[in-house]
Amino acid sequence: MYLSFWDIIVCMFKAITCTTLIVIQGFITYLFYNIGCEYCDMIGVPYDFSLTVTSPGMALEVAIILTVIEFALIYWIINKLKKIKIVQSLADKICTMM
């Protein structure tokens, strides 16, 4: 059984989209870690300052918090966009293609 041209295009689109999202998330996490390091420098605490033994370092905690906030905002924006008819019809078309 062979794939049609349209199936190949959809597979390529999915692969490129997933790879792009992973690269962007890696870049954003790196950026958030640098923001956390700058925050630690600003307030004068070491990067590995932790309140308990099991918690990550201070700079990494800032990166984790900012990443969680980013995901929450993306989820909130997507839910708000779903109420628009054009976006809903586009989402339905994408779901039927898969």
XYZ file of C-alpha atoms in Angstrom:
98
model
C 0.000 0.000 0.000
C 1.446 3.334 -1.065
C 0.931 6.753 0.376
C -0.706 9.371 -1.769
C 0.915 12.728 -2.373
C -1.500 14.371 0.066
C -0.572 11.875 2.807
C 3.111 12.632 2.317
C 2.450 16.380 2.544
C 0.447 15.913 5.778
C 3.209 13.734 7.298
C 5.873 16.279 6.357
C 3.759 19.106 7.802
C 3.276 17.224 11.079
C 6.987 16.383 11.338
C 8.101 19.934 10.613
C 5.528 21.359 13.036
C 6.520 19.017 15.877
C 10.231 19.621 15.314
C 9.702 23.375 15.229
C 7.686 23.283 18.468
C 10.405 21.268 20.222
C 13.136 23.651 19.054
C 11.104 26.714 20.072
C 10.357 25.222 23.502
C 14.056 24.456 24.004
C 14.974 28.018 23.087
C 12.308 29.469 25.386
C 13.447 27.263 28.288
C 17.044 28.394 27.696
C 15.867 32.009 27.634
C 13.865 31.529 30.846
C 16.906 29.945 32.530
C 18.972 32.986 31.605
C 16.243 35.239 33.020
C 16.369 33.156 36.206
C 20.156 33.583 36.408
C 19.825 37.341 35.936
C 17.155 37.389 38.666
C 19.475 35.494 41.010
C 22.311 37.925 40.249
C 20.003 40.875 40.850
C 18.828 39.728 44.282
C 22.189 38.252 45.251
C 21.364 34.573 45.785
C 23.412 31.703 44.363
C 21.937 29.823 41.410
C 21.674 26.588 43.384
C 20.009 28.163 46.440
C 17.233 25.843 47.510
C 14.936 25.723 50.487
C 14.726 21.953 50.614
C 16.962 19.113 49.517
C 14.617 17.970 46.739
C 13.832 21.329 45.125
C 15.763 22.485 42.063
C 18.041 25.509 42.149
C 16.668 29.038 42.257
C 17.433 29.863 38.602
C 15.895 26.592 37.444
C 12.802 27.230 39.571
C 12.299 30.559 37.788
C 12.598 28.794 34.414
C 10.086 26.119 35.469
C 7.600 28.694 36.760
C 7.853 30.795 33.592
C 7.409 27.681 31.401
C 4.277 26.668 33.318
C 2.904 30.202 33.003
C 3.656 30.134 29.267
C 1.773 26.851 28.769
C -1.168 28.151 30.798
C -1.335 31.321 28.693
C -1.140 29.339 25.449
C -3.960 27.069 26.650
C -6.053 30.107 27.647
C -5.466 31.824 24.286
C -6.388 28.657 22.349
C -9.621 28.312 24.332
C -10.486 31.950 23.616
C -9.696 31.519 19.906
C -11.928 28.428 19.677
C -14.955 30.678 20.140
C -14.261 32.416 16.804
C -16.085 30.709 13.925
C -13.226 30.994 11.418
C -10.732 29.439 13.818
C -13.224 26.689 14.732
C -13.824 25.803 11.084
C -10.046 25.762 10.448
C -9.551 23.466 13.446
C -12.291 21.153 12.182
C -10.633 20.965 8.749
C -7.259 20.161 10.307
C -8.831 17.437 12.476
C -10.540 15.838 9.471
C -7.240 15.814 7.542
C -5.561 13.784 10.260
